Amino acid sequence: MLIVQKYGGTSVGSIERIKGVAQRVAATHAAGHQVAVVVSAMSGETNRLLGLAKQISSQPDERECDVLVSTGEQVTVALLAMVLKEMGYPAFSLLGHQVQISTDSAFGKARIKHINSNRLMSGLKKGSIAVVAGFQGVDANDNITTLGRGGSDTTAVAIAAATRADACEIYTDVDGVYSADPRICPHARKLRRISYDEMLELASLGAKVLQIRSVEFAKRYRVPVHVRSSFSADEGTWLVQEEAGMEDVTVAGVTSDLDQTKFTLLHVPDRPGLAAKVFGPIADNNIVVDMIIQNASAEGFTDLTFTVPKGDAQKALALVQTTAGEVGARGVTSDSEVAKVSIVGLGMRSHAGVASRMFKTLAREGINVQMISTSEIKISIVVDAKYTELAVRVLHDEFMPAIV
Ligand code: ASP
Ligand code: MG
């Protein structure tokens, strides 16, 4: 079999741990498999590098930022390949541009456009272990790019897709995907299997286990992904195509996301083209808008509320303030003390009354709902950040009571 393994920052956080990773990689290779390994930077390293850049500017040059942060992964591929060679295994490290992982030019959040698997495959066929730097790629002008925080997951799944791997194992410091964050929710349980669609919602809603783009890749190319612990041999969670019976479960998971800032444009003249004017510049700046609410207009005026990731809030605020002037809004307010809490499950398609049960549960706790959005298999609400954990707990207990 051809197996892609990905090890996150904690798993390669010290030389001792890198040696542990090498043992596991070597065992897989010794069992007769072809192995490509993708690694993240040592834990804390990407933040450390970003911290250096922030000492120079609050908005450091994006191209140079990618040159800077991509070094974290360059260190770990070299160290892991060194350890493997020291152990007598044929191994070789590859950086993003050497593979070639071609991306667009959106520095800091580039998208993979194409992977050239030739060099990788010829190494694997010779029996070597390929050690690939996660998180990084190269654009059409040979600039180094990075794929966004957590991007090594996406590197791994994309490599698995490009090499038609039999499995993509994501080794991390948790032992699988849980129905809620176990640190918040004592009754949370590990899911054995979850569909790509459910995982897409969970990942996009702030479940920190996998970068969302990795799940999109997995779904598109049907890559079987196994999320598991690098510190044990236990089975983790398999991401798979939807299968019979999955719909019987109404809610598979509850998540929260504190990484949102809410903006409101107040009292805007409600004319055709308003939304396009507001969201055009935001999109042009590669900022992903999440929830949007426009009030029914009264006397020709409306309020427009939306959320963006906290990291983009400063940039978004500047853009919205400019637009506010242009469209004649009374003003702009922003609130970063908000959280998005969501319930996700394929079973919502066939069970009625899920939303009302959700709102009743929150009402019982006196939690005010500020925004609501729904999709086929998800309901999200925005609440005051101070209620995040309570909301997750009561919703989990409502929809997934403890099995005693
Ligand atoms: N090192 C990068 C980060 O911390 C990429 C990754 O770990 O997946 O975001
Ligand atoms: Mg990660």
Short mmCIF file of C-alpha atoms and ligand atoms in Angstrom, two decimals:
data_model
loop_
_atom_site.label_atom_id
_atom_site.label_comp_id
_atom_site.label_asym_id
_atom_site.label_seq_id
_atom_site.Cartn_x
_atom_site.Cartn_y
_atom_site.Cartn_z
CA MET A 1 0.00 0.00 0.00
CA LEU A 2 0.95 3.61 -0.39
CA ILE A 3 0.42 5.44 2.87
CA VAL A 4 0.73 9.16 3.55
CA GLN A 5 1.36 10.05 7.18
CA LYS A 6 1.17 13.54 8.59
CA TYR A 7 2.64 14.56 11.93
CA GLY A 8 1.65 17.81 13.58
CA GLY A 9 3.76 20.23 15.59
CA THR A 10 3.46 18.48 18.95
CA SER A 11 4.46 15.15 17.40
CA VAL A 12 7.71 16.70 16.12
CA GLY A 13 8.16 19.13 19.02
CA SER A 14 11.60 17.85 20.11
CA ILE A 15 14.39 15.61 18.81
CA GLU A 16 13.08 12.87 21.13
CA ARG A 17 9.64 13.13 19.55
CA ILE A 18 11.05 13.24 16.02
CA LYS A 19 12.82 9.98 16.85
CA GLY A 20 9.46 8.59 17.96
CA VAL A 21 7.92 9.63 14.65
CA ALA A 22 10.81 8.01 12.79
CA GLN A 23 10.12 4.72 14.62
CA ARG A 24 6.54 4.71 13.45
CA VAL A 25 7.44 5.69 9.89
CA ALA A 26 10.13 3.02 9.82
CA ALA A 27 7.71 0.37 11.09
CA THR A 28 5.25 1.21 8.32
CA HIS A 29 8.03 1.05 5.74
CA ALA A 30 9.33 -2.22 7.19
CA ALA A 31 5.84 -3.70 6.87
CA GLY A 32 6.26 -3.35 3.12
CA HIS A 33 4.41 -0.11 2.44
CA GLN A 34 5.45 2.91 0.43
CA VAL A 35 5.50 5.87 2.80
CA ALA A 36 5.35 9.60 2.23
CA VAL A 37 5.52 11.65 5.43
CA VAL A 38 4.34 15.23 5.75
CA VAL A 39 5.43 17.22 8.80
CA SER A 40 4.52 20.51 10.43
CA ALA A 41 6.93 22.86 12.13
CA MET A 42 7.92 22.08 15.73
CA SER A 43 5.13 23.17 18.05
CA GLY A 44 5.22 26.88 18.79
CA GLU A 45 7.65 27.59 15.95
CA THR A 46 5.19 29.15 13.49
CA ASN A 47 3.90 31.43 16.26
CA ARG A 48 7.44 32.33 17.24
CA LEU A 49 8.28 33.31 13.66
CA LEU A 50 5.08 35.31 13.27
CA GLY A 51 5.96 37.04 16.55
CA LEU A 52 9.29 38.16 15.09
CA ALA A 53 7.51 39.63 12.08
CA LYS A 54 5.04 41.43 14.36
CA GLN A 55 7.97 43.15 16.06
CA ILE A 56 8.63 44.82 12.71
CA SER A 57 5.09 45.70 11.73
CA SER A 58 1.53 45.00 12.84
CA GLN A 59 0.88 43.99 9.23
CA PRO A 60 4.16 42.58 7.98
CA ASP A 61 4.77 42.21 4.26
CA GLU A 62 2.85 39.13 3.21
CA ARG A 63 5.32 37.75 0.70
CA GLU A 64 8.20 37.95 3.16
CA CYS A 65 6.02 36.51 5.91
CA ASP A 66 5.63 33.34 3.87
CA VAL A 67 9.37 33.15 3.25
CA LEU A 68 9.77 33.45 7.01
CA VAL A 69 7.17 31.01 8.33
CA SER A 70 7.90 28.32 5.76
CA THR A 71 11.28 27.82 7.43
CA GLY A 72 9.61 26.01 10.33
CA GLU A 73 8.78 23.05 8.14
CA GLN A 74 12.17 23.13 6.42
CA VAL A 75 13.74 22.41 9.81
CA THR A 76 11.53 19.42 10.61
CA VAL A 77 11.81 17.67 7.22
CA ALA A 78 15.59 17.87 7.43
CA LEU A 79 15.67 16.55 11.00
CA LEU A 80 13.27 13.68 10.33
CA ALA A 81 15.07 12.61 7.14
CA MET A 82 18.36 12.75 9.08
CA VAL A 83 17.04 10.51 11.84
CA LEU A 84 15.65 8.01 9.32
CA LYS A 85 18.95 7.87 7.45
CA GLU A 86 20.81 7.48 10.74
CA MET A 87 18.57 4.46 11.43
CA GLY A 88 19.57 3.00 8.07
CA TYR A 89 16.41 3.81 6.12
CA PRO A 90 16.54 5.44 2.69
CA ALA A 91 14.84 8.80 3.08
CA PHE A 92 14.86 12.16 1.35
CA SER A 93 13.37 15.51 2.26
CA LEU A 94 11.42 17.68 -0.18
CA LEU A 95 10.32 21.28 0.23
CA GLY A 96 7.10 22.49 -1.37
CA HIS A 97 8.79 23.89 -4.46
CA GLN A 98 10.85 20.75 -4.92
CA VAL A 99 7.83 18.46 -4.98
CA GLN A 100 6.23 20.86 -6.82
CA ILE A 101 3.21 21.96 -4.94
CA SER A 102 1.89 24.76 -7.16
CA THR A 103 -0.42 27.30 -5.57
CA ASP A 104 -2.06 30.60 -6.33
CA SER A 105 -0.42 33.77 -5.00
CA ALA A 106 -2.63 34.47 -1.98
CA PHE A 107 0.23 34.72 0.51
CA GLY A 108 -0.60 33.30 3.91
CA LYS A 109 -3.58 31.37 2.62
CA ALA A 110 -2.61 30.06 -0.79
CA ARG A 111 -4.63 27.35 -2.47
CA ILE A 112 -3.06 24.33 -4.06
CA LYS A 113 -3.69 24.26 -7.81
CA HIS A 114 -1.61 21.31 -8.87
CA ILE A 115 0.84 18.80 -7.49
CA ASN A 116 3.54 17.24 -9.60
CA SER A 117 3.95 13.77 -8.14
CA ASN A 118 6.80 12.60 -10.43
CA ARG A 119 9.77 13.21 -8.17
CA LEU A 120 7.87 11.90 -5.16
CA MET A 121 6.65 8.77 -6.92
CA SER A 122 10.00 7.89 -8.42
CA GLY A 123 11.56 8.10 -4.95
CA LEU A 124 8.82 5.96 -3.43
CA LYS A 125 9.15 3.38 -6.18
CA LYS A 126 12.85 3.06 -5.42
CA GLY A 127 11.85 2.20 -1.86
CA SER A 128 12.77 5.55 -0.30
CA ILE A 129 10.73 7.34 2.32
CA ALA A 130 9.69 10.81 1.13
CA VAL A 131 9.63 13.47 3.85
CA VAL A 132 7.61 16.43 2.59
CA ALA A 133 7.39 19.88 4.16
CA GLY A 134 3.80 20.70 5.04
CA PHE A 135 2.16 24.10 4.79
CA GLN A 136 4.23 25.44 1.87
CA GLY A 137 4.01 25.72 -1.88
CA VAL A 138 5.23 27.84 -4.75
CA ASP A 139 3.29 30.18 -7.03
CA ALA A 140 3.57 30.66 -10.79
CA ASN A 141 6.33 33.24 -10.27
CA ASP A 142 8.41 30.98 -8.01
CA ASN A 143 7.41 32.84 -4.87
CA ILE A 144 7.17 30.77 -1.72
CA THR A 145 3.60 30.59 -0.42
CA THR A 146 1.97 29.10 2.65
CA LEU A 147 -1.42 27.47 2.94
CA GLY A 148 -2.82 29.05 6.10
CA ARG A 149 -2.62 27.91 9.70
CA GLY A 150 -2.95 24.16 9.96
CA GLY A 151 -2.04 23.90 6.27
CA SER A 152 0.09 20.79 6.68
CA ASP A 153 -3.12 18.77 6.88
CA THR A 154 -3.99 20.02 3.43
CA THR A 155 -0.52 19.23 2.12
CA ALA A 156 -0.92 15.67 3.39
CA VAL A 157 -4.35 15.04 1.91
CA ALA A 158 -3.38 16.70 -1.38
CA ILE A 159 -0.25 14.53 -1.59
CA ALA A 160 -2.42 11.49 -0.84
CA ALA A 161 -4.79 12.50 -3.63
CA ALA A 162 -1.99 13.18 -6.11
CA THR A 163 -0.27 9.86 -5.41
CA ARG A 164 -3.57 7.97 -5.19
CA ALA A 165 -2.57 6.78 -1.73
CA ASP A 166 -4.55 4.04 -0.02
CA ALA A 167 -4.83 6.04 3.19
CA CYS A 168 -3.87 9.37 4.66
CA GLU A 169 -3.08 9.09 8.35
CA ILE A 170 -3.14 12.34 10.28
CA TYR A 171 -1.18 11.90 13.50
CA THR A 172 -1.98 14.51 16.09
CA ASP A 173 -2.05 15.14 19.82
CA VAL A 174 -5.69 14.11 20.14
CA ASP A 175 -6.88 10.56 19.49
CA GLY A 176 -9.60 11.39 17.01
CA VAL A 177 -12.55 13.62 16.22
CA TYR A 178 -14.87 14.16 19.17
CA SER A 179 -18.55 15.04 19.36
CA ALA A 180 -17.45 18.22 21.18
CA ASP A 181 -14.26 19.59 22.69
CA PRO A 182 -13.61 17.22 25.64
CA ARG A 183 -12.00 20.05 27.59
CA ILE A 184 -15.29 21.92 27.55
CA CYS A 185 -17.71 19.05 27.50
CA PRO A 186 -17.20 16.13 29.88
CA HIS A 187 -19.60 13.86 27.96
CA ALA A 188 -17.92 14.33 24.58
CA ARG A 189 -17.08 11.08 22.85
CA LYS A 190 -14.78 9.93 20.09
CA LEU A 191 -16.48 9.33 16.75
CA ARG A 192 -15.43 6.11 15.01
CA ARG A 193 -16.48 7.28 11.56
CA ILE A 194 -17.74 10.56 10.22
CA SER A 195 -18.80 11.61 6.72
CA TYR A 196 -16.78 14.16 4.75
CA ASP A 197 -19.76 16.52 4.78
CA GLU A 198 -20.16 16.43 8.54
CA MET A 199 -16.44 16.87 9.01
CA LEU A 200 -16.46 19.81 6.59
CA GLU A 201 -19.01 21.52 8.79
CA LEU A 202 -17.20 20.61 11.99
CA ALA A 203 -13.84 21.76 10.60
CA SER A 204 -15.24 25.02 9.30
CA LEU A 205 -16.98 25.60 12.61
CA GLY A 206 -13.81 25.63 14.57
CA ALA A 207 -13.13 22.03 15.47
CA LYS A 208 -9.37 22.41 15.52
CA VAL A 209 -8.53 18.89 14.45
CA LEU A 210 -8.19 19.36 10.70
CA GLN A 211 -7.78 22.31 8.39
CA ILE A 212 -10.98 22.65 6.39
CA ARG A 213 -9.26 22.62 3.01
CA SER A 214 -7.83 19.22 3.77
CA VAL A 215 -11.35 17.89 4.19
CA GLU A 216 -12.46 19.50 0.91
CA PHE A 217 -9.60 17.74 -0.83
CA ALA A 218 -10.42 14.47 0.87
CA LYS A 219 -14.04 14.71 -0.21
CA ARG A 220 -13.28 15.70 -3.80
CA TYR A 221 -10.75 12.90 -4.32
CA ARG A 222 -12.34 10.43 -1.89
CA VAL A 223 -9.20 10.08 0.17
CA PRO A 224 -9.80 7.88 3.22
CA VAL A 225 -8.43 9.95 6.10
CA HIS A 226 -7.61 8.46 9.48
CA VAL A 227 -7.19 10.99 12.29
CA ARG A 228 -5.31 9.37 15.17
CA SER A 229 -2.93 9.91 18.04
CA SER A 230 0.82 9.90 17.54
CA PHE A 231 1.22 8.73 21.13
CA SER A 232 -0.77 5.49 20.92
CA ALA A 233 -1.62 2.68 18.52
CA ASP A 234 -5.40 3.05 19.00
CA GLU A 235 -7.74 3.54 16.07
CA GLY A 236 -8.87 7.13 15.77
CA THR A 237 -11.63 8.54 13.57
CA TRP A 238 -12.09 7.64 9.89
CA LEU A 239 -13.37 10.26 7.46
CA VAL A 240 -15.33 8.45 4.82
CA GLN A 241 -18.07 8.86 2.25
CA GLU A 242 -21.59 8.88 3.64
CA GLU A 243 -22.80 5.38 4.40
CA ALA A 244 -26.10 3.75 5.35
CA GLY A 245 -27.22 4.43 8.90
CA MET A 246 -25.28 7.66 9.32
CA GLU A 247 -28.49 9.64 8.93
CA ASP A 248 -30.02 7.99 11.99
CA VAL A 249 -27.92 10.24 14.19
CA THR A 250 -29.47 13.71 14.35
CA VAL A 251 -26.45 15.54 15.71
CA ALA A 252 -22.91 14.20 15.35
CA GLY A 253 -21.11 17.12 16.92
CA VAL A 254 -21.28 20.50 18.64
CA THR A 255 -18.57 23.06 18.03
CA SER A 256 -17.66 26.57 18.98
CA ASP A 257 -15.58 29.18 17.23
CA LEU A 258 -14.23 32.23 19.03
CA ASP A 259 -12.28 33.40 16.02
CA GLN A 260 -14.97 35.71 14.67
CA THR A 261 -15.55 39.44 14.77
CA LYS A 262 -19.01 40.83 14.11
CA PHE A 263 -19.55 44.03 12.13
CA THR A 264 -22.75 45.98 11.70
CA LEU A 265 -23.36 48.71 9.16
CA LEU A 266 -26.03 50.88 10.71
CA HIS A 267 -28.95 52.48 8.99
CA VAL A 268 -27.92 52.06 5.36
CA PRO A 269 -30.17 53.20 2.49
CA ASP A 270 -31.55 49.91 1.16
CA ARG A 271 -30.89 50.01 -2.59
CA PRO A 272 -30.02 47.38 -5.20
CA GLY A 273 -26.29 46.76 -5.21
CA LEU A 274 -25.80 47.50 -1.52
CA ALA A 275 -24.57 44.02 -0.62
CA ALA A 276 -22.33 43.91 -3.68
CA LYS A 277 -20.75 47.25 -2.66
CA VAL A 278 -20.12 46.08 0.88
CA PHE A 279 -18.82 42.58 0.17
CA GLY A 280 -16.99 43.23 -3.11
CA PRO A 281 -13.93 44.93 -1.57
CA ILE A 282 -13.86 42.37 1.25
CA ALA A 283 -13.78 39.48 -1.20
CA ASP A 284 -11.16 41.26 -3.33
CA ASN A 285 -8.96 41.24 -0.26
CA ASN A 286 -9.36 37.48 0.17
CA ILE A 287 -11.32 37.87 3.40
CA VAL A 288 -13.83 35.11 3.98
CA VAL A 289 -17.15 36.41 5.25
CA ASP A 290 -19.01 33.88 7.32
CA MET A 291 -22.48 34.76 8.56
CA ILE A 292 -24.48 37.57 7.00
CA ILE A 293 -27.75 39.05 8.18
CA GLN A 294 -29.63 41.89 6.57
CA ASN A 295 -32.64 43.16 8.45
CA ALA A 296 -35.96 43.69 6.71
CA SER A 297 -35.79 47.33 5.79
CA ALA A 298 -37.92 49.94 7.50
CA GLU A 299 -38.57 53.22 5.68
CA GLY A 300 -35.91 52.41 3.12
CA PHE A 301 -33.14 51.80 5.63
CA THR A 302 -31.59 48.57 6.84
CA ASP A 303 -28.83 47.21 9.10
CA LEU A 304 -26.30 44.77 7.69
CA THR A 305 -24.45 42.45 10.06
CA PHE A 306 -21.73 39.95 9.21
CA THR A 307 -18.75 38.14 10.68
CA VAL A 308 -15.16 37.68 9.52
CA PRO A 309 -12.19 35.81 11.06
CA LYS A 310 -10.51 37.83 13.84
CA GLY A 311 -7.19 37.88 11.94
CA ASP A 312 -8.85 39.83 9.13
CA ALA A 313 -10.85 42.15 11.38
CA GLN A 314 -8.52 45.15 11.15
CA LYS A 315 -8.38 44.98 7.38
CA ALA A 316 -12.13 44.39 7.13
CA LEU A 317 -12.91 47.33 9.41
CA ALA A 318 -10.93 49.72 7.22
CA LEU A 319 -12.74 48.46 4.12
CA VAL A 320 -16.18 48.64 5.68
CA GLN A 321 -15.59 52.13 7.00
CA THR A 322 -14.73 53.30 3.52
CA THR A 323 -17.81 51.60 2.07
CA ALA A 324 -19.98 52.98 4.88
CA GLY A 325 -19.12 56.49 3.76
CA GLU A 326 -19.85 55.67 0.13
CA VAL A 327 -23.24 54.08 0.75
CA GLY A 328 -24.38 56.64 3.31
CA ALA A 329 -24.51 54.42 6.38
CA ARG A 330 -24.92 56.03 9.79
CA GLY A 331 -21.90 54.17 11.10
CA VAL A 332 -20.11 50.88 11.70
CA THR A 333 -19.94 48.91 14.94
CA SER A 334 -17.70 45.95 15.63
CA ASP A 335 -17.77 43.32 18.36
CA SER A 336 -15.06 40.72 18.87
CA GLU A 337 -16.61 39.31 22.05
CA VAL A 338 -18.75 36.85 20.13
CA ALA A 339 -18.75 33.12 19.55
CA LYS A 340 -20.33 30.94 16.95
CA VAL A 341 -21.81 27.73 18.31
CA SER A 342 -23.06 25.06 15.93
CA ILE A 343 -24.67 21.67 15.84
CA VAL A 344 -23.91 19.37 12.90
CA GLY A 345 -25.40 16.11 11.72
CA LEU A 346 -26.59 14.32 8.57
CA GLY A 347 -29.71 13.33 10.51
CA MET A 348 -31.00 16.92 10.44
CA ARG A 349 -32.12 16.29 6.88
CA SER A 350 -34.70 13.78 8.09
CA HIS A 351 -35.52 14.82 11.67
CA ALA A 352 -37.95 17.72 12.16
CA GLY A 353 -37.81 20.33 14.93
CA VAL A 354 -34.07 20.33 15.48
CA ALA A 355 -33.79 24.13 15.36
CA SER A 356 -36.60 24.73 17.81
CA ARG A 357 -35.09 22.21 20.21
CA MET A 358 -31.80 24.05 19.94
CA PHE A 359 -33.35 27.45 20.66
CA LYS A 360 -35.39 26.09 23.60
CA THR A 361 -32.28 24.60 25.12
CA LEU A 362 -30.46 27.93 24.90
CA ALA A 363 -33.46 29.88 26.17
CA ARG A 364 -33.61 27.66 29.26
CA GLU A 365 -30.12 28.89 30.12
CA GLY A 366 -30.93 32.52 29.37
CA ILE A 367 -28.51 32.64 26.42
CA ASN A 368 -29.45 35.29 23.87
CA VAL A 369 -29.10 34.35 20.20
CA GLN A 370 -27.64 37.21 18.11
CA MET A 371 -27.46 35.62 14.68
CA ILE A 372 -28.69 32.37 13.16
CA SER A 373 -27.71 30.57 10.01
CA THR A 374 -28.61 27.13 8.77
CA SER A 375 -27.63 24.68 6.10
CA GLU A 376 -28.89 21.20 5.30
CA ILE A 377 -26.83 19.56 8.02
CA LYS A 378 -25.92 22.42 10.35
CA ILE A 379 -27.40 25.15 12.53
CA SER A 380 -25.10 27.92 13.74
CA ILE A 381 -25.81 30.72 16.15
CA VAL A 382 -23.78 33.68 17.34
CA VAL A 383 -23.83 34.36 21.08
CA ASP A 384 -21.95 36.51 23.57
CA ALA A 385 -18.50 34.92 23.92
CA LYS A 386 -18.91 34.48 27.67
CA TYR A 387 -21.62 31.84 27.08
CA THR A 388 -19.56 29.70 24.68
CA GLU A 389 -18.80 26.78 26.94
CA LEU A 390 -22.20 26.69 28.56
CA ALA A 391 -23.90 26.67 25.17
CA VAL A 392 -21.74 23.79 23.92
CA ARG A 393 -22.39 21.75 27.06
CA VAL A 394 -26.15 22.16 27.16
CA LEU A 395 -26.53 21.49 23.44
CA HIS A 396 -24.35 18.40 23.65
CA ASP A 397 -26.36 17.07 26.57
CA GLU A 398 -29.62 17.83 24.81
CA PHE A 399 -28.81 16.08 21.55
CA MET A 400 -26.23 13.56 22.69
CA PRO A 401 -27.10 12.57 26.24
CA ALA A 402 -24.48 10.55 28.04
CA ILE A 403 -24.74 6.82 27.45
CA VAL A 404 -24.51 5.52 30.99
N1 ASP B 1 3.12 25.11 10.97
C1 ASP B 1 1.90 25.59 10.40
C2 ASP B 1 0.97 26.12 11.49
O1 ASP B 1 1.29 26.10 12.64
C3 ASP B 1 1.20 24.57 9.58
C4 ASP B 1 0.72 23.37 10.35
O2 ASP B 1 1.15 23.12 11.47
O3 ASP B 1 -0.11 22.64 9.82
O4 ASP B 1 -0.10 26.58 11.18
MG MG B 2 -3.01 21.01 13.07
#
